[in-house]
CSV table of C-alpha atoms in Angstrom, one decimal:
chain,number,residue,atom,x,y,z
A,1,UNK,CA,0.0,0.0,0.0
A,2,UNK,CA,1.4,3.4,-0.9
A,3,UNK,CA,2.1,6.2,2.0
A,4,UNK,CA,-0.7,8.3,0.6
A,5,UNK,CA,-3.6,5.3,0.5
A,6,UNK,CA,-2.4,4.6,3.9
A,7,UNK,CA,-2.8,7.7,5.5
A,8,UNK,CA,-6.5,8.1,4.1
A,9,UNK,CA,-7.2,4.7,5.3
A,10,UNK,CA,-5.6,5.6,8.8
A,11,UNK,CA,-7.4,8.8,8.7
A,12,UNK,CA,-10.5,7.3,8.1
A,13,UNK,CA,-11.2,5.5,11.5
A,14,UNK,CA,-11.4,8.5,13.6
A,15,UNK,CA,-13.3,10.8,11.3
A,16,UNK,CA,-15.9,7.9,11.3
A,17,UNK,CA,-15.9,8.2,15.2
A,18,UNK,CA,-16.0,11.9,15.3
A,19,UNK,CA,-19.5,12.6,17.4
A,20,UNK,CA,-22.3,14.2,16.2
A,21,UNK,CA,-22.1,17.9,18.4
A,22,UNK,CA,-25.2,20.4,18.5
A,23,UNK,CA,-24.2,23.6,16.9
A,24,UNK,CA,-25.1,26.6,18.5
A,25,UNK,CA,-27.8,27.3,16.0
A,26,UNK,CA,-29.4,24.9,18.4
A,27,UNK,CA,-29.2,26.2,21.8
A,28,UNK,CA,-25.7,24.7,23.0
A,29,UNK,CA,-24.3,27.0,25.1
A,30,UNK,CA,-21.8,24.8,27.2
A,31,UNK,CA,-20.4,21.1,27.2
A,32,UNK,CA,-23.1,20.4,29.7
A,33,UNK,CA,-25.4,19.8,26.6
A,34,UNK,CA,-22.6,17.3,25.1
A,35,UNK,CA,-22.9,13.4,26.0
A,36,UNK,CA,-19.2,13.3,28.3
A,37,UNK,CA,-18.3,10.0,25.7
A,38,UNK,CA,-19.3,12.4,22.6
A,39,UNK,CA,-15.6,14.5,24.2
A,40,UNK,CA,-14.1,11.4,25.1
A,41,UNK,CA,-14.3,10.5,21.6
A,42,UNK,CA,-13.5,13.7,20.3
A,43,UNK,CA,-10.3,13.6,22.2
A,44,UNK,CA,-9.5,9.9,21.0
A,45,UNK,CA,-10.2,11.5,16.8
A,46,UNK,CA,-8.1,14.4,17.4
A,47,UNK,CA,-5.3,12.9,19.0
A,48,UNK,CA,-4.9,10.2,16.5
A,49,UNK,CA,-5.5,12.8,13.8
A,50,UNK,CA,-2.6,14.8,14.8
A,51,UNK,CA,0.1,11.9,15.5
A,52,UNK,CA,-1.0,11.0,11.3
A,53,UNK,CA,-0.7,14.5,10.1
A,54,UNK,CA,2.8,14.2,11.6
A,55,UNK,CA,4.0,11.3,10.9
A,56,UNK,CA,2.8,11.3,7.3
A,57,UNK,CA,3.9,15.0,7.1
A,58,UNK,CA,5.8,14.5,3.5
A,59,UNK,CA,2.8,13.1,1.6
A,60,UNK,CA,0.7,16.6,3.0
A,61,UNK,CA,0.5,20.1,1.0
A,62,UNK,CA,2.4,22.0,3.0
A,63,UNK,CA,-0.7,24.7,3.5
A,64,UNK,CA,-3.0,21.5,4.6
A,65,UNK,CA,-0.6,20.1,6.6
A,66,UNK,CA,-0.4,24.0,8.6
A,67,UNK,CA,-4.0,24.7,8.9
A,68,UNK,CA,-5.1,20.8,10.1
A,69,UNK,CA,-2.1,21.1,12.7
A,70,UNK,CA,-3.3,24.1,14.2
A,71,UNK,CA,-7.1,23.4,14.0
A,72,UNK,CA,-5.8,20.2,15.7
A,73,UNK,CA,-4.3,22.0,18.2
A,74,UNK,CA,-6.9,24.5,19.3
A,75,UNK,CA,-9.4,21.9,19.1
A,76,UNK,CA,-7.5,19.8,21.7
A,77,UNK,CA,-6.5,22.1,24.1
A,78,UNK,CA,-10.2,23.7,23.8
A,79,UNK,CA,-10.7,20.4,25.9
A,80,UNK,CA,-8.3,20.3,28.4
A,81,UNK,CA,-9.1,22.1,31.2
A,82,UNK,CA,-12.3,20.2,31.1
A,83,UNK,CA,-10.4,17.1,31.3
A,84,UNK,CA,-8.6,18.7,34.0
A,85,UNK,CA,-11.6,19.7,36.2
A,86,UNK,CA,-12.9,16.7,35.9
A,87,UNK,CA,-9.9,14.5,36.8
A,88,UNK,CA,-9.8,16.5,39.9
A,89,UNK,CA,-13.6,16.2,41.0
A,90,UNK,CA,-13.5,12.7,40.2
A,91,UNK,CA,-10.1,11.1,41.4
A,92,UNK,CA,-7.4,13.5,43.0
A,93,UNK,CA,-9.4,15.4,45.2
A,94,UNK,CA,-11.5,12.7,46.6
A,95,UNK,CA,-8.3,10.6,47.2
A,96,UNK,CA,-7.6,13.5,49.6
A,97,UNK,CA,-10.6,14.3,50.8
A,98,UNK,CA,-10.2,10.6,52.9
A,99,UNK,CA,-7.1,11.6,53.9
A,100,UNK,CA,-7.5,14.9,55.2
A,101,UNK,CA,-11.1,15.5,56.3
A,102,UNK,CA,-10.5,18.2,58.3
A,103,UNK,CA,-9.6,20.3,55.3
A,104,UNK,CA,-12.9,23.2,54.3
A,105,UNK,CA,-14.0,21.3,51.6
A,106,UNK,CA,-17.3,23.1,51.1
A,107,UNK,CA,-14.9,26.3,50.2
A,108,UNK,CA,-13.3,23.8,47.8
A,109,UNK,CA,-15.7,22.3,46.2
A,110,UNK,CA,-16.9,26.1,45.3
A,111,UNK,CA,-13.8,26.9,44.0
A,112,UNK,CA,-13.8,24.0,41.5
A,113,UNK,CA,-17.2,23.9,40.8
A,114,UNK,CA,-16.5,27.8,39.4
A,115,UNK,CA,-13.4,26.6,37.6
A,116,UNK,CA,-15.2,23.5,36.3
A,117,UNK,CA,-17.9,25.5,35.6
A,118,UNK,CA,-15.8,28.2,33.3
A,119,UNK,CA,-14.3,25.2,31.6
A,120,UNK,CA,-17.2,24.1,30.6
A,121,UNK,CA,-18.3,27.0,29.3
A,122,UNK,CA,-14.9,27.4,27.2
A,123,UNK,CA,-15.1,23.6,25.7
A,124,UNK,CA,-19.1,24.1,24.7
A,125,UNK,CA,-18.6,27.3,23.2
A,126,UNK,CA,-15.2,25.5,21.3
A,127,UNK,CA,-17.2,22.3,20.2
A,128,UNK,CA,-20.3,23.8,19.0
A,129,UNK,CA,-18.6,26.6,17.2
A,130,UNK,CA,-18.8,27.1,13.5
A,131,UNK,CA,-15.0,26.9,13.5
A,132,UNK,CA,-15.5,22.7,15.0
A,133,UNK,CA,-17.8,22.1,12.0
A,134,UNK,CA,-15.9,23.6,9.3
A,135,UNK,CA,-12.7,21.7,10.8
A,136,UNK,CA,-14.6,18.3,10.8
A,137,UNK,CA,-15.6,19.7,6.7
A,138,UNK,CA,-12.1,20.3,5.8
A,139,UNK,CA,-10.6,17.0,7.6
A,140,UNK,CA,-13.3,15.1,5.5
A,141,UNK,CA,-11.9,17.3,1.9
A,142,UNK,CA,-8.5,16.3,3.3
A,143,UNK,CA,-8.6,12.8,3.4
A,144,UNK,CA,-11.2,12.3,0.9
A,145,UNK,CA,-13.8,10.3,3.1
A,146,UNK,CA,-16.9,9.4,1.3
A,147,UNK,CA,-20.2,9.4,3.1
A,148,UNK,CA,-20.1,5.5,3.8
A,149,UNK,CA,-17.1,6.1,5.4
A,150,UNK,CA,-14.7,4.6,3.7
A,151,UNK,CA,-11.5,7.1,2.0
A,152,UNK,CA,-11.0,7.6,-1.8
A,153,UNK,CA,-7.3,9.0,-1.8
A,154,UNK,CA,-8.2,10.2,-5.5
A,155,UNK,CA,-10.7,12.7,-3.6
A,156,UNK,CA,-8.3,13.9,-0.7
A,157,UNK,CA,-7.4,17.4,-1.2
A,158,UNK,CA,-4.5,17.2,1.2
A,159,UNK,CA,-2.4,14.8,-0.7
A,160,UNK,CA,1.1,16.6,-2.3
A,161,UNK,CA,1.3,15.2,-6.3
A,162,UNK,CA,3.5,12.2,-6.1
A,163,UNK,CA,6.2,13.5,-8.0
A,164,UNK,CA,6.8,15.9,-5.0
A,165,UNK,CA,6.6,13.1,-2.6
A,166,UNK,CA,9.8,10.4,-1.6
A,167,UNK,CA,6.8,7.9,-2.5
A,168,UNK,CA,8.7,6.8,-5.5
A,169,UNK,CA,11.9,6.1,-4.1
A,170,UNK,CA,12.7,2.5,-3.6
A,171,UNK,CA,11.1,1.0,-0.3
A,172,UNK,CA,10.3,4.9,1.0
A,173,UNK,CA,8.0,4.6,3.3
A,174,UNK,CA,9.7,2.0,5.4
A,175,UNK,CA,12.8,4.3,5.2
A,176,UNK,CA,10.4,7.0,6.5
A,177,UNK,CA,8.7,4.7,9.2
A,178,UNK,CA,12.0,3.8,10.2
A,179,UNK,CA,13.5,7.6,10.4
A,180,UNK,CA,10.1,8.4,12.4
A,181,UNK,CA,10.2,5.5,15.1
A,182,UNK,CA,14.0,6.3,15.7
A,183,UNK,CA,13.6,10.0,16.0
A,184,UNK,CA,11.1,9.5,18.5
A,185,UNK,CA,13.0,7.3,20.6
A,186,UNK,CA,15.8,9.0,20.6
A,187,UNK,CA,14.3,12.4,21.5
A,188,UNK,CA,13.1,10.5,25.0
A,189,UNK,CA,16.8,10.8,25.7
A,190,UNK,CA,18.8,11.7,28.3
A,191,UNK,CA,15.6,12.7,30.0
A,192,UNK,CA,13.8,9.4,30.7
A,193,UNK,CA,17.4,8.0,32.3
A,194,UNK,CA,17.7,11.4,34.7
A,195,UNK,CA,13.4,12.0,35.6
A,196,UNK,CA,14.9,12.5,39.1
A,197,UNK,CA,16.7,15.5,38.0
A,198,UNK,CA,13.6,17.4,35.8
A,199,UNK,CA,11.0,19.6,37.2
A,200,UNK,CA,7.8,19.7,36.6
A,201,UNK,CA,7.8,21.7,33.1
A,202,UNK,CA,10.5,19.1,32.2
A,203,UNK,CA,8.2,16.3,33.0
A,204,UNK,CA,5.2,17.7,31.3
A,205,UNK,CA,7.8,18.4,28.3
A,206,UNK,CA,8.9,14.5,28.1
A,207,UNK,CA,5.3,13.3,28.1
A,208,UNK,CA,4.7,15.1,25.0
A,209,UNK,CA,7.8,13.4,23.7
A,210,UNK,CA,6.4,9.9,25.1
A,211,UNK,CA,3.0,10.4,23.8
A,212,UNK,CA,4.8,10.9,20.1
A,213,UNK,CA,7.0,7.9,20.2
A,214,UNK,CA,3.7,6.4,21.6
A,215,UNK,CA,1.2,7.8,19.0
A,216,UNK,CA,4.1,7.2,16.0
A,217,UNK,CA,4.4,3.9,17.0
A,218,UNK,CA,0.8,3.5,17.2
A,219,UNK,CA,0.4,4.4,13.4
A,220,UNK,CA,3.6,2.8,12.4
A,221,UNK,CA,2.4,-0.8,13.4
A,222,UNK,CA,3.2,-2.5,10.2
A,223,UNK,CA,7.0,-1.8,10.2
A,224,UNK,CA,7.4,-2.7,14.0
A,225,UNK,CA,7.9,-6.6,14.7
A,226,UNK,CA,5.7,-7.8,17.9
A,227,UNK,CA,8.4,-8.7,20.0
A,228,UNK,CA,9.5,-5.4,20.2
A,229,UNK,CA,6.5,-3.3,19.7
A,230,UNK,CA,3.9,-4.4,22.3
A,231,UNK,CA,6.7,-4.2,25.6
A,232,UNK,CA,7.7,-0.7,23.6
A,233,UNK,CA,4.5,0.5,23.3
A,234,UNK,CA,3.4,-0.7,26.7
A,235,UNK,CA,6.5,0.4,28.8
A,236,UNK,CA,5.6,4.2,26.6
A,237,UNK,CA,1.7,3.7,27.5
A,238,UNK,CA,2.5,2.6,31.4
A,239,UNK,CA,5.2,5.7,31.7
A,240,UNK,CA,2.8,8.4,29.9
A,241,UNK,CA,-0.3,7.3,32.5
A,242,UNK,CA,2.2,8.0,35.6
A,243,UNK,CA,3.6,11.3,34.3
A,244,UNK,CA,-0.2,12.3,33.6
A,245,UNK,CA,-0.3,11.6,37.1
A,246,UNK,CA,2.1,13.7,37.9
A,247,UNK,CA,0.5,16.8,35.6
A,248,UNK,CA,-2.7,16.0,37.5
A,249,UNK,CA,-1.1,16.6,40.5
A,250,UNK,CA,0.5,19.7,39.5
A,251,UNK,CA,-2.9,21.1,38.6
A,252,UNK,CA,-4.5,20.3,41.6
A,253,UNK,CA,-1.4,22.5,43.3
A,254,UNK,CA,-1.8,25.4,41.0
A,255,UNK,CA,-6.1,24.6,42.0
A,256,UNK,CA,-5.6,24.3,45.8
A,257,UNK,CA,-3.4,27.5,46.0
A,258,UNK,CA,-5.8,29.9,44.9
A,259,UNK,CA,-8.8,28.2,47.2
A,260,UNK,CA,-10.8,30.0,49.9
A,261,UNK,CA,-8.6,28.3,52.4
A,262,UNK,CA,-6.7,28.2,55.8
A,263,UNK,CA,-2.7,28.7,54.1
A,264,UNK,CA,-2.0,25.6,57.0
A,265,UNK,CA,-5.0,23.6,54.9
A,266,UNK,CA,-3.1,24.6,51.8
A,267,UNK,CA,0.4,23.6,52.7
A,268,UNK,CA,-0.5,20.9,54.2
A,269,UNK,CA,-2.6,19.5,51.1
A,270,UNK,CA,0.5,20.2,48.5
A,271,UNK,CA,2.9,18.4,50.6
A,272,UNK,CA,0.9,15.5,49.9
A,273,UNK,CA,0.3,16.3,46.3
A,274,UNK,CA,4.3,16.1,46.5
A,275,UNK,CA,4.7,13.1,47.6
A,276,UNK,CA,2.2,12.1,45.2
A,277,UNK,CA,4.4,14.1,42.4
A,278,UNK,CA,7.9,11.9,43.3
A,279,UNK,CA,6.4,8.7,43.8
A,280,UNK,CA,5.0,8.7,41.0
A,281,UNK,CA,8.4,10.4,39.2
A,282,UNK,CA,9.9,7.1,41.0
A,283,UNK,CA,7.6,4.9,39.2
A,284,UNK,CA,8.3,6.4,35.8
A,285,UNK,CA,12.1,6.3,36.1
A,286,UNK,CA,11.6,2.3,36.9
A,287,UNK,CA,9.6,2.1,34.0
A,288,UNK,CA,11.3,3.8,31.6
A,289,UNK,CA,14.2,1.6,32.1
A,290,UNK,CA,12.4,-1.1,30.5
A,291,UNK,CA,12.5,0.9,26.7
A,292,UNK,CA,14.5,-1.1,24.6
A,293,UNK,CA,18.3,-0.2,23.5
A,294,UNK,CA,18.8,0.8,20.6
A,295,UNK,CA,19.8,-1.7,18.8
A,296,UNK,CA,17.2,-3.8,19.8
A,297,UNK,CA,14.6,-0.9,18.4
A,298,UNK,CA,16.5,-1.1,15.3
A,299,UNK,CA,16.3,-5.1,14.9
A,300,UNK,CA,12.3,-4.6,15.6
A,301,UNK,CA,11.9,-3.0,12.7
A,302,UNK,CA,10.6,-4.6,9.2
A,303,UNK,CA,12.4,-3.9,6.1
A,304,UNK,CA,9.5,-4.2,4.0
């Protein structure tokens, strides 16, 4: 299968999946009136949207390959302090709330209902907007998706003419796979072997660079043997779910410290939060010694 036909094909899946929002027009006015799953999807679409629209970078217009990128972008982070409110009402904050009872948890639970609330109001207006729907148009032109579902790379609008592609270079797309999957990996280094030495930006900064070797590696499949891709890709997914850990903790910091409360209540609450913060630093560092070398990366991957 050529790069092209299989980025259409790849692109396909989550454009299928992308939920049905109310538009404005309709009396949306906030995410409340959008089924939670209908975002959980959207995150899943736009996530694996953006990890093809890099990887396959060289077979995109260069214009298309901007504006998706950016739409992308908005779109996702439109959603995350919504994913962030939530991840505090429903898991760190309640972990802490058995912990330390005593803490004025009414004056919390205002604070973050306000927060969540604004949030809200930020991802509704985002995913009801006019600017959602003509970026669900344009990803459909893109890739060429026909109404069944299924992609016609002759109608994707996105695709560069194959003379100024590498397509017809002899075996280049598994030279590109291959360039992809070891950039990735190597851009997790020195980091992942020092976590104990990074702040928190740091951290943050190498779980984008795990979720890209992750989401690359993800979309890559074909030119990754088993027996090194499923312990890679779990020892990226294990590492990325403990540094989001981390993030979440950091936010329910940056949360707690502007709350209506005692600054003994406070201090005492982000002292746990880091503990919570190099535990979990400690867990990532263990795992993270469990990536492959190099050269075992490099005997994982397919020629063909």
């Amino acid at each position: 299968m050529s790069a092209s036909r299989l980025l259409v094909t790849l692109a396909a899946a989550p454009l299928v999946q992308w939920p049905s929002l109310p538009s404005t027009a309709e009396g949306a006015s906030d995410a409340g009136a959008i089924p939670p799953d209908a975002v959980h999807q959207l995150r899943i679409a736009t996530r694996r949207l953006r990890a093809l629209i890099d990887v396959f970078s060289p077979w995109l217009k260069p214009r298309w390959h901007r504006r998706l990128k950016n739409e992308l972008r908005w779109l996702g982070q439109s959603m995350g302090p919504t994913r962030d409110a939530d991840v505090l009402v429903s898991d760190t904050l309640p972990a802490l709330r058995l912990e330390y009872p005593d803490v004025d948890w009414i004056a919390v639970d205002a604070h973050l209902s306000l927060l969540r609330s604004n949030a809200r109001a930020q991802a509704g207006e985002a995913l009801t907007s006019e600017r959602q729907c003509a970026l669900y148009a344009r990803l459909v032109d893109a890739f060429g998706i026909r109404e069944d579902g299924r992609a016609d790379v002759r109608a994707a609008k996105a695709l560069r003419r194959s003379s100024r592609t590498p397509g017809k270079r002899p075996r280049a797309l598994a030279k590109h796979s291959h360039n992809v999957l070891r950039e990735r990996y190597v851009a997790l280094f020195p980091d992942c072997r020092q976590l104990a030495m990074l702040d928190t930006e740091q951290l943050h900064a190498l779980r984008v660079k795990i979720k890209k070797a992750r989401y690359s590696a993800e979309a890559l499949t074909p030119w990754m043997r088993k027996s090194v891709r499923t312990p890679y890709q779990d020892t990226l997914r294990a590492a990325q779910t403990l540094l989001g850990q981390i993030n979440d903790a950091v936010v329910a910091q940056q949360v707690l410290g502007d709350a209506p409360i005692a600054q003994e209540q406070r201090d005492m609450l982000a002292g746990r939060l880091d503990t919570i913060i190099v535990n979990a630093t400690s867990r990532a560092a263990h795992v993270l010694c469990q990536l492959p070398d190099a050269h075992t990366l490099e005997r994982g991957m397919r020629r063909g």
